[in-house]
Tab-separated table of N, CA and C in Angstrom:
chain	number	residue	atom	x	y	z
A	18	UNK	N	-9.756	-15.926	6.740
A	18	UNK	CA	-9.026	-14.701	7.037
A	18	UNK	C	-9.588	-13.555	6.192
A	19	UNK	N	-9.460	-12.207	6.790
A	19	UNK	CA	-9.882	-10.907	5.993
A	19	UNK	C	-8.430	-11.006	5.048
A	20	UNK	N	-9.044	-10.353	3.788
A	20	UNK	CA	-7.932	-10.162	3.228
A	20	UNK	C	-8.838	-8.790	1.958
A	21	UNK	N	-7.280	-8.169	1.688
A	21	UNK	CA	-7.194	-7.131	0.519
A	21	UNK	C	-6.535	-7.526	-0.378
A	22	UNK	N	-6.941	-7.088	-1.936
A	22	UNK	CA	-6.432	-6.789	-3.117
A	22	UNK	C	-6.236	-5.065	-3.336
A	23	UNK	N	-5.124	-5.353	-3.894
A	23	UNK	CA	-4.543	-4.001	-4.194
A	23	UNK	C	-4.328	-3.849	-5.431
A	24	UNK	N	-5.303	-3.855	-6.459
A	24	UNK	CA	-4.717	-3.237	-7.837
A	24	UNK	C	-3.687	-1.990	-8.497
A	25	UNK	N	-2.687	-2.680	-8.591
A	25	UNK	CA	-1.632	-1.365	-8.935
A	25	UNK	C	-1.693	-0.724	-10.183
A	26	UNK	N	-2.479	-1.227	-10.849
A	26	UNK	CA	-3.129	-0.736	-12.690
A	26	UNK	C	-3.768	-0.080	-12.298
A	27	UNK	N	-4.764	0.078	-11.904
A	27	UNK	CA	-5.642	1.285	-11.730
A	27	UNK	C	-5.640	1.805	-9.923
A	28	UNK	N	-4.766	1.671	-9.275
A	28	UNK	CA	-4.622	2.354	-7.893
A	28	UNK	C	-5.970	1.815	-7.321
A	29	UNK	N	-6.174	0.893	-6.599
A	29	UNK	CA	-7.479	0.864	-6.055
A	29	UNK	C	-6.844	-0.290	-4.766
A	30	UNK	N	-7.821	-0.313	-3.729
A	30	UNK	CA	-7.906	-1.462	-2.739
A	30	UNK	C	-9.101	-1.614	-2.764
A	31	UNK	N	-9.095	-2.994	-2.651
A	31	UNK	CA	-10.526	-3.853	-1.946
A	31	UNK	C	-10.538	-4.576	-0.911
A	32	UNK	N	-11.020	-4.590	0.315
A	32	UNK	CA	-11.318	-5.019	1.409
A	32	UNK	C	-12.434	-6.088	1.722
A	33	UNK	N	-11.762	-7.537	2.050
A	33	UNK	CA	-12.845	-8.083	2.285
A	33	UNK	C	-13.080	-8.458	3.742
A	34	UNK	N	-13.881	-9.269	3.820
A	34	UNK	CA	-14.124	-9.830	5.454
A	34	UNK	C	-13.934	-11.390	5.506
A	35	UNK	N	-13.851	-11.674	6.322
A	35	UNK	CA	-13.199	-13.527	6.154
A	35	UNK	C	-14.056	-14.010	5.394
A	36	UNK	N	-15.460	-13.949	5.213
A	36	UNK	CA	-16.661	-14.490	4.463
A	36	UNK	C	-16.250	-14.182	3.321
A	37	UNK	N	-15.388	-13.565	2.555
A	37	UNK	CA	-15.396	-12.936	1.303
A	37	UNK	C	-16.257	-11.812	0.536
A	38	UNK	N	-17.054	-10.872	1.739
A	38	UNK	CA	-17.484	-10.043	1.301
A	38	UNK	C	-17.075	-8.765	1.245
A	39	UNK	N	-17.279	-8.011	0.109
A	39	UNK	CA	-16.658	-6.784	0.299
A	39	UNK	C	-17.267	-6.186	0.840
A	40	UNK	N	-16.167	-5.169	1.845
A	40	UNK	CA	-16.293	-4.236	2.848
A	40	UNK	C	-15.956	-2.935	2.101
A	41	UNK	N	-15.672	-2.310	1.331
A	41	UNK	CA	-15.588	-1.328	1.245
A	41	UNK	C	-14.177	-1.647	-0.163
A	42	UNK	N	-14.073	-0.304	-1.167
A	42	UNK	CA	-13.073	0.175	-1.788
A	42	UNK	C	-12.507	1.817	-1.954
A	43	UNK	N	-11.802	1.745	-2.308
A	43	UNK	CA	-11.181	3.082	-2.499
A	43	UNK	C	-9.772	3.572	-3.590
A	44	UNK	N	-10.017	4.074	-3.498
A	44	UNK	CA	-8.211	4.676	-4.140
A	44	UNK	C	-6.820	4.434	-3.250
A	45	UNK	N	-6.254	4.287	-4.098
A	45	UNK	CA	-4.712	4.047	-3.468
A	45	UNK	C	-3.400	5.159	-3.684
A	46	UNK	N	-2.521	5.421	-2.910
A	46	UNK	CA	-1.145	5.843	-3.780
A	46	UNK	C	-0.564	5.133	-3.373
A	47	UNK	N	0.451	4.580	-4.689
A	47	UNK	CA	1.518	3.726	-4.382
A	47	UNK	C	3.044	4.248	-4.650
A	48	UNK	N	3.739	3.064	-4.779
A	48	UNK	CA	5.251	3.477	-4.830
A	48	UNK	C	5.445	4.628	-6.417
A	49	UNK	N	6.070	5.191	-6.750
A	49	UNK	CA	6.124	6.023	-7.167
A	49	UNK	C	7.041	5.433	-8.806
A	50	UNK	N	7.733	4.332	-8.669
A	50	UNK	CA	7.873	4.129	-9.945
A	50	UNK	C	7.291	2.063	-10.378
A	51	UNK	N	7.295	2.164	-11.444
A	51	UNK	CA	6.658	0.659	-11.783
A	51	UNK	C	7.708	-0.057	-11.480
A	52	UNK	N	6.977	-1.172	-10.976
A	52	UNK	CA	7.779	-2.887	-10.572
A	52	UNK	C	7.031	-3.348	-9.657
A	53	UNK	N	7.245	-4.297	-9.500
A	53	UNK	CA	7.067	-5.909	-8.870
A	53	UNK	C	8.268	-6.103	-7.550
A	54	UNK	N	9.423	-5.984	-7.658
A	54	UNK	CA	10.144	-6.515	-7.076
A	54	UNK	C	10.738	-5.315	-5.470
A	55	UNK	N	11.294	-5.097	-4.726
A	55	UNK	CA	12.097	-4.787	-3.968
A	55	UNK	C	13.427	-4.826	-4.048
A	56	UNK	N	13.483	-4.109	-4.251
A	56	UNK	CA	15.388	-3.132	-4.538
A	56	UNK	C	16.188	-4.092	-3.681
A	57	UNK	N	17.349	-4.919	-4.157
A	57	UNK	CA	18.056	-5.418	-2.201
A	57	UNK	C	18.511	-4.498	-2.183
A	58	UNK	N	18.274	-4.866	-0.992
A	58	UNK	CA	19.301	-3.700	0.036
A	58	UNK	C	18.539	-2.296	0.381
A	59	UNK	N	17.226	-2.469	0.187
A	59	UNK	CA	16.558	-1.305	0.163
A	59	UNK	C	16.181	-1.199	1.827
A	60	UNK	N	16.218	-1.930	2.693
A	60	UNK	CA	15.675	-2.035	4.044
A	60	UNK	C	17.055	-1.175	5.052
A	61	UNK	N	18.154	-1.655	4.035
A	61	UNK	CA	19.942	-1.619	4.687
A	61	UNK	C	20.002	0.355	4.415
A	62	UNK	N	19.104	1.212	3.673
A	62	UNK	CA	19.356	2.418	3.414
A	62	UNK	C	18.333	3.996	3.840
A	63	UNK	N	18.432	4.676	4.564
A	63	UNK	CA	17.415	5.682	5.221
A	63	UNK	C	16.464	5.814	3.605
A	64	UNK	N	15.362	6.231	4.238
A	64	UNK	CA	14.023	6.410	3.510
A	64	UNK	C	14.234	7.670	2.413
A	65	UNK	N	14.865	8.671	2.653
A	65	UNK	CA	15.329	9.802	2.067
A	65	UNK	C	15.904	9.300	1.216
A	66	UNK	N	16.639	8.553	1.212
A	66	UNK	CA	18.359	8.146	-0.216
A	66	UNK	C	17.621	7.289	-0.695
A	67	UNK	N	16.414	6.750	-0.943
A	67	UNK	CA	16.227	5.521	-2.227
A	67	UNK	C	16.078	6.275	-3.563
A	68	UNK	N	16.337	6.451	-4.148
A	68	UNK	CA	16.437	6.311	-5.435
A	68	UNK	C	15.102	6.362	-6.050
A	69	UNK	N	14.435	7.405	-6.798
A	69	UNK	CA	13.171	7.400	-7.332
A	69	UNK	C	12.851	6.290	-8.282
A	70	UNK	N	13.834	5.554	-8.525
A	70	UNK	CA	13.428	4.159	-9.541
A	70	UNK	C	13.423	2.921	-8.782
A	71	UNK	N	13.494	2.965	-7.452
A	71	UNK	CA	13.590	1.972	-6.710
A	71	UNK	C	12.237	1.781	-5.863
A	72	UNK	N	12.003	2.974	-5.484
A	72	UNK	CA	10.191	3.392	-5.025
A	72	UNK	C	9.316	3.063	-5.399
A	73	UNK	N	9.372	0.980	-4.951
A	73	UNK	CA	8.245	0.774	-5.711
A	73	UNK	C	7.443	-0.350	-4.676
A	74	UNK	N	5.895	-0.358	-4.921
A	74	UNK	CA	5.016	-0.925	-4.575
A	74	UNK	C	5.331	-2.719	-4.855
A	75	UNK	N	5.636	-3.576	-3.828
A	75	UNK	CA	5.810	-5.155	-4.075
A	75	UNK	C	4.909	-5.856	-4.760
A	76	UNK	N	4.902	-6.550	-5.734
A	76	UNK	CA	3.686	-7.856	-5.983
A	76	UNK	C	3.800	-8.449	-4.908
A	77	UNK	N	3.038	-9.447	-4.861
A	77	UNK	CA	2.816	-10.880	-3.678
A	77	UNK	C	1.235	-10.758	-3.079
A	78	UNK	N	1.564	-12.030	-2.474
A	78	UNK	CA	0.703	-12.464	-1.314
A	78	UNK	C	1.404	-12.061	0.085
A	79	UNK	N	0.476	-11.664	0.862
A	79	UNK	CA	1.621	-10.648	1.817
A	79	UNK	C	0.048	-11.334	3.309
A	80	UNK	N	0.974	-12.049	4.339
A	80	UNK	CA	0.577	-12.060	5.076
A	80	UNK	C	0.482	-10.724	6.623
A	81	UNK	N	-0.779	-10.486	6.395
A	81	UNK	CA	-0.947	-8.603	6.895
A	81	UNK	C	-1.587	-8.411	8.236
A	82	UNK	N	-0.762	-7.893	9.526
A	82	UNK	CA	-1.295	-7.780	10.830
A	82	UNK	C	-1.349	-5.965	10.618
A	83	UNK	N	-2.280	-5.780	11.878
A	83	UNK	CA	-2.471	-4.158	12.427
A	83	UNK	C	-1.360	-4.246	13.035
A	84	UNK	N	-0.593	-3.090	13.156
A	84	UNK	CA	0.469	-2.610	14.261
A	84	UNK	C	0.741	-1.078	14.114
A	85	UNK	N	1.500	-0.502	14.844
A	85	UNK	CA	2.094	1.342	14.741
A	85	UNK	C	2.888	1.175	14.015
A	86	UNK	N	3.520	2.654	13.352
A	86	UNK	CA	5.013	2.641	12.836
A	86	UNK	C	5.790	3.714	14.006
A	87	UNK	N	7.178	3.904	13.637
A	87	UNK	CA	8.007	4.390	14.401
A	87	UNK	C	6.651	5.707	15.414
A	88	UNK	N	6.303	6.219	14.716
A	88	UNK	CA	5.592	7.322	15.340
A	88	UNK	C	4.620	7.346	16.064
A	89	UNK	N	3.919	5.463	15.951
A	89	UNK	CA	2.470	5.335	16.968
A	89	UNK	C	1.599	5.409	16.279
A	90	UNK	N	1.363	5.311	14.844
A	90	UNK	CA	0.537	5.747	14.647
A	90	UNK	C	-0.008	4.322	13.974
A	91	UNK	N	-1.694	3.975	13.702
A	91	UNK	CA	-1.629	3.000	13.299
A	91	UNK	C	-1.414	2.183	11.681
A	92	UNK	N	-1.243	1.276	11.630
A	92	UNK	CA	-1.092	0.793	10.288
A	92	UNK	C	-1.309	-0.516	10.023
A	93	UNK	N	-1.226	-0.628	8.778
A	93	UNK	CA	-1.464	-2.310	8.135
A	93	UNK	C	-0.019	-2.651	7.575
A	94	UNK	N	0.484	-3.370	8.528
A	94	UNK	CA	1.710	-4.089	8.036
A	94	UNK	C	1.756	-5.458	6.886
A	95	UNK	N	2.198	-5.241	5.534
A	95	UNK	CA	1.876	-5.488	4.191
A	95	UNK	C	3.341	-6.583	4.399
A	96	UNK	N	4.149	-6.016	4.449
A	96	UNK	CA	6.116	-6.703	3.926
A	96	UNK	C	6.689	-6.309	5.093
A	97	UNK	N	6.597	-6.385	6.387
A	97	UNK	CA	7.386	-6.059	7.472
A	97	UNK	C	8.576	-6.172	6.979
A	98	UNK	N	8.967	-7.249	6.616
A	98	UNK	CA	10.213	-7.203	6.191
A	98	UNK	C	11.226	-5.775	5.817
A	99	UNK	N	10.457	-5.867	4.747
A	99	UNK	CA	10.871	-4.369	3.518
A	99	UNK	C	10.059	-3.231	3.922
A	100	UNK	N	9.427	-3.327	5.371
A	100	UNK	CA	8.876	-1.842	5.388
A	100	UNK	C	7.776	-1.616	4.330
A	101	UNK	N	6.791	-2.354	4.167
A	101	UNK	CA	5.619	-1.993	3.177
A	101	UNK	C	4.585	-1.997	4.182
A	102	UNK	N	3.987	-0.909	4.280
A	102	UNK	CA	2.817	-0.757	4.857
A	102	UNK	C	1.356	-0.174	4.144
A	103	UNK	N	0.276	-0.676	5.054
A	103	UNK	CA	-0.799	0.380	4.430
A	103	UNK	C	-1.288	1.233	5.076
A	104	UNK	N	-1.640	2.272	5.279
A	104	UNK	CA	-1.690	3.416	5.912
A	104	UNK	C	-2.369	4.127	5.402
A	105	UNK	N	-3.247	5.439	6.023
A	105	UNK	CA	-3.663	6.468	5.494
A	105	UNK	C	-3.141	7.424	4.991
A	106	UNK	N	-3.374	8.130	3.868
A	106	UNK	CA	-2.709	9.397	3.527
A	106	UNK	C	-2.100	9.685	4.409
A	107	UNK	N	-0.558	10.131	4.034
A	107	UNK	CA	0.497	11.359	4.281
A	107	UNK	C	0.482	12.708	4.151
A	108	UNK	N	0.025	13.309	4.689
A	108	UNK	CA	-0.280	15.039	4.124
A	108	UNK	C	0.825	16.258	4.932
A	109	UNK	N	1.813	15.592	5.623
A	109	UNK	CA	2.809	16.073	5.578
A	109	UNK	C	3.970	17.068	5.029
A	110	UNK	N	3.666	16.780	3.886
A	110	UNK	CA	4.211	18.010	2.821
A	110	UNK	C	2.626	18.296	1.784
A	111	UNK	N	2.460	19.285	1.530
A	111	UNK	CA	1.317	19.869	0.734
A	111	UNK	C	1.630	19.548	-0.412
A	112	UNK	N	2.897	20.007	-0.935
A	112	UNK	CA	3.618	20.246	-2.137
A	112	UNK	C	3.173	18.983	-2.939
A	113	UNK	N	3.196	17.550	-2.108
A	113	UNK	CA	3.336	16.414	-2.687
A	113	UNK	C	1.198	16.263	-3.115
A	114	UNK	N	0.731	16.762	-2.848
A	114	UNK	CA	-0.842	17.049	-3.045
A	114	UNK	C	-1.539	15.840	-2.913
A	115	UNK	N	-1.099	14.547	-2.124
A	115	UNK	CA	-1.634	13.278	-1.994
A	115	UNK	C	-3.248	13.723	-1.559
A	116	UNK	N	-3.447	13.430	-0.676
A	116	UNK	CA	-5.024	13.507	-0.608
A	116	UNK	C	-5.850	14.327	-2.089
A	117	UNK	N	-5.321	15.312	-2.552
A	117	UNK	CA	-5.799	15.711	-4.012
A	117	UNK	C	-5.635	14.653	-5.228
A	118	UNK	N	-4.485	13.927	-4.952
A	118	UNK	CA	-3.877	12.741	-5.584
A	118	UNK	C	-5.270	11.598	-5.805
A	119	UNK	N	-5.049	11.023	-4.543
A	119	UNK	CA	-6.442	10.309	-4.325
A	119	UNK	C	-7.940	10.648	-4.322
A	120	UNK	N	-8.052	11.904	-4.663
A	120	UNK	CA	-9.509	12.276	-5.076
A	120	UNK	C	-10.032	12.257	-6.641
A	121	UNK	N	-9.236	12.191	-7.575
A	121	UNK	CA	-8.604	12.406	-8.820
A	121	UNK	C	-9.559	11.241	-9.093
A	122	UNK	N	-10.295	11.162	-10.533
A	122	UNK	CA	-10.681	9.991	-10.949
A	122	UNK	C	-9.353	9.053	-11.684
A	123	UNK	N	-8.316	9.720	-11.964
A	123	UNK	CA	-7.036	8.950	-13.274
A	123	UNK	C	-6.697	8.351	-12.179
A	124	UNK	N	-6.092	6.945	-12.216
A	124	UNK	CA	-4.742	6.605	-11.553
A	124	UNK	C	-3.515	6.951	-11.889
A	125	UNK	N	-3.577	7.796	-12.906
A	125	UNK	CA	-2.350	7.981	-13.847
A	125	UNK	C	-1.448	9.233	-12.582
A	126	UNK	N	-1.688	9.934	-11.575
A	126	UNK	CA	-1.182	11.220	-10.554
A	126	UNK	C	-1.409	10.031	-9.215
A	127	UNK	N	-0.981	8.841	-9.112
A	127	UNK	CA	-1.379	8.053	-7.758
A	127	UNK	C	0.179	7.503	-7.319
A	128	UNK	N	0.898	7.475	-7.903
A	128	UNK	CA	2.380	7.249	-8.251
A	128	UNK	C	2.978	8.245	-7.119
A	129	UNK	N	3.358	8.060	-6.240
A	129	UNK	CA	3.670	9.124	-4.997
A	129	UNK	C	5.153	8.625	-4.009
A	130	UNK	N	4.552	7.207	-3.618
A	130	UNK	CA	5.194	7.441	-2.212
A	130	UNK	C	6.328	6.346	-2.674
A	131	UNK	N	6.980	5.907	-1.583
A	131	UNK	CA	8.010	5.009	-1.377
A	131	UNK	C	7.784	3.447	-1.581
A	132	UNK	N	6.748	3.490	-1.669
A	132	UNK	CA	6.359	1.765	-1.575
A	132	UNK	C	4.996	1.667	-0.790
A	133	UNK	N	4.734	1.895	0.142
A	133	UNK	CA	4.307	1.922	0.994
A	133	UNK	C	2.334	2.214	0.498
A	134	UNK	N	1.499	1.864	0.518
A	134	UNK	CA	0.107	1.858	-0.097
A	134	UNK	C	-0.484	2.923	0.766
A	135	UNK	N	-0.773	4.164	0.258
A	135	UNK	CA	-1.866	5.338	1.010
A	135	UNK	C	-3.199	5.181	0.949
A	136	UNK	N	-4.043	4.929	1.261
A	136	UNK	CA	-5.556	5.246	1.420
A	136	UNK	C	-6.329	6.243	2.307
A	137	UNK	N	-7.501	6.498	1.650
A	137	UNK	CA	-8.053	7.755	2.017
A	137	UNK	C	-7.884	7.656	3.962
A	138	UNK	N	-7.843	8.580	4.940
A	138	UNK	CA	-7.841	8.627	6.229
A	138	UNK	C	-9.308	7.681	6.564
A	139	UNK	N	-10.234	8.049	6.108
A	139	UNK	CA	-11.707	7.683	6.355
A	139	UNK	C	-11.713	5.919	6.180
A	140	UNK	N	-11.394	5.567	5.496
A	140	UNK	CA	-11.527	4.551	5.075
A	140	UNK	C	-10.436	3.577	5.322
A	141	UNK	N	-9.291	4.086	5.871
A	141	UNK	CA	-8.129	2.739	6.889
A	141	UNK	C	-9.043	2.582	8.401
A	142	UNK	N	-9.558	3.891	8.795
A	142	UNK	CA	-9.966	4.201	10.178
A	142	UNK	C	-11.419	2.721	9.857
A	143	UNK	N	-12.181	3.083	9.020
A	143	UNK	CA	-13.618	2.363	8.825
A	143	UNK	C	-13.618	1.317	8.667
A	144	UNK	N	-12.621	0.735	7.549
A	144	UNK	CA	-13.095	-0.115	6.611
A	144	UNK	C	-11.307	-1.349	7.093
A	145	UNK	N	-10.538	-0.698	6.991
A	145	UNK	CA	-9.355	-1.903	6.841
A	145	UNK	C	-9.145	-1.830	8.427
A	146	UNK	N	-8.868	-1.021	9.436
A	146	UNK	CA	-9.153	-0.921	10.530
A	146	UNK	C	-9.910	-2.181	10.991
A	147	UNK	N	-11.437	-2.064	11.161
A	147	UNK	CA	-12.158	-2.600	11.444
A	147	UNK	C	-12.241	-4.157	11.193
A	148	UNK	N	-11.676	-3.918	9.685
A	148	UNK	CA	-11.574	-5.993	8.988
A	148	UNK	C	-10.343	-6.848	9.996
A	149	UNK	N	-9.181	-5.989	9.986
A	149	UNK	CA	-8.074	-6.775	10.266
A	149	UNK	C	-7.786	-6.838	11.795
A	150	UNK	N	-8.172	-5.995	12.850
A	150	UNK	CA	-8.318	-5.463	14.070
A	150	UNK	C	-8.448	-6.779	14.509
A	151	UNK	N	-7.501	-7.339	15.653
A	151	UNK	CA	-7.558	-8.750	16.415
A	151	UNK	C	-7.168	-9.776	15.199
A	152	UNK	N	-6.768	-9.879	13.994
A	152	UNK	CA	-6.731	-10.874	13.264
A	152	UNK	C	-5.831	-10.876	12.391
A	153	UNK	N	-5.040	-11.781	11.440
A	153	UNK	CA	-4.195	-11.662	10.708
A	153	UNK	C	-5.013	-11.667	9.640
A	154	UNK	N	-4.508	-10.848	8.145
A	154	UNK	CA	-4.985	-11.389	7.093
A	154	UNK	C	-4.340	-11.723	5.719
A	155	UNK	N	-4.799	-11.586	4.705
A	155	UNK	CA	-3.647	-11.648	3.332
A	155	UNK	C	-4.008	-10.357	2.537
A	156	UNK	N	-3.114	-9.689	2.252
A	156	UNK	CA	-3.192	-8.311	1.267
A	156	UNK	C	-3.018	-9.449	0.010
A	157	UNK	N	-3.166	-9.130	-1.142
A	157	UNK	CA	-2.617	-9.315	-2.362
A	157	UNK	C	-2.230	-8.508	-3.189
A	158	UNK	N	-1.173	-8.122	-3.622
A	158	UNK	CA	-0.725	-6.765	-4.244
A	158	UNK	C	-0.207	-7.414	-5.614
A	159	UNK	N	-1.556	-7.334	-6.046
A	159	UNK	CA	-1.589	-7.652	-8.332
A	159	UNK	C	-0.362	-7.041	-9.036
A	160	UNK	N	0.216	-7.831	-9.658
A	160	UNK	CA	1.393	-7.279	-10.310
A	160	UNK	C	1.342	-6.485	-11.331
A	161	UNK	N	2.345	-5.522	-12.173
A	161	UNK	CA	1.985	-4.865	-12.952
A	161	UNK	C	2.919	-4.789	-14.321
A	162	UNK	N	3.591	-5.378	-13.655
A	162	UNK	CA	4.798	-5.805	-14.826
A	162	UNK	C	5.173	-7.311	-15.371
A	163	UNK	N	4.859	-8.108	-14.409
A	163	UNK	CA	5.285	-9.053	-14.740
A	163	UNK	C	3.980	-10.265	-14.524
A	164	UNK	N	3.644	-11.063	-15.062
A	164	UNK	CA	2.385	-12.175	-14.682
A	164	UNK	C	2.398	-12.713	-13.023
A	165	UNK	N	1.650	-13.160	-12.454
A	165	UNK	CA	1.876	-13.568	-11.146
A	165	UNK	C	2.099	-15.017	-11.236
A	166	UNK	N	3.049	-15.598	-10.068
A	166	UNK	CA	3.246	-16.470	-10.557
A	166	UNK	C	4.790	-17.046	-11.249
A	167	UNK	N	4.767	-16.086	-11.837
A	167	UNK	CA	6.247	-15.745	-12.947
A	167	UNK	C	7.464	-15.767	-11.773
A	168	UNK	N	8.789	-16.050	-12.265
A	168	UNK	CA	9.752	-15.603	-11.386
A	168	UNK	C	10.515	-14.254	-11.676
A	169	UNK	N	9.953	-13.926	-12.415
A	169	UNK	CA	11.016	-12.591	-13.683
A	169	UNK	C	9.821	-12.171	-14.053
């Protein structure tokens, strides 16, 4: 299977191909505050009302298909469950300066969204597009708080 790592220490994805070769990397934005875990009850509440300490990027092994979200548009479904996706930049509001976000050498300004993993437009279209397209794969999203593995 294709599969990605998602380093949440330094904001990055890596893309491989079932062979295990890398296809490409890039920058990431992720959930906006640190953790590992998923809020309960975070699926049960509109996207607007979570709580800026709850906005956070999952650890795991995450079995990952292509599909749309509400709008059609395409994506890498990460946690269907919990609504974790990977997707290209959001540039929707300016204010929030994501694509400037992700050009940035720090990961330290990558801290943005809801959970949900941003990558550059160019590179979901090229690179994760292309790997997972007709196939299931495994994301891995490296923990940052807690060891993997760990239950706590």
């Amino acid at each position: 299977m294709p599969f990605a790592i998602v380093d949440k220490v330094n904001a990055k994805v890596y893309v491989f191909d079932v062979n295990g070769k890398l296809q490409g990397a890039a920058p990431a934005l992720l959930g906006l505050a640190l953790g590992d875990e998923v809020a309960p009850g975070l699926i049960d509440i509109p996207i607007s009302q979570i709580p800026p300490e709850e906005r956070t990027t999952p650890a795991g092994r995450f079995i990952a298909t292509m599909g749309r979200n509400s709008r059609g548009k395409d994506i890498l479904w990460v946690d269907y469950n919990n609504a974790i996706s990977m997707h290209p930049v959001m540039t929707s509001r300016p204010e929030q300066r994501r694509a400037q976000r992700l050009a940035t050498p720090s990961p330290l300004d990558n801290r943005i969204s809801y959970g949900c993993i941003n990558v550059p437009v160019d590179f979901f279209k090229d690179v994760v597009s292309e790997v997972f397209s007709g196939t299931s794969g495994v994301v891995y999203v490296m923990p940052e708080e807690r060891r993997f593995g760990s239950s706590s």
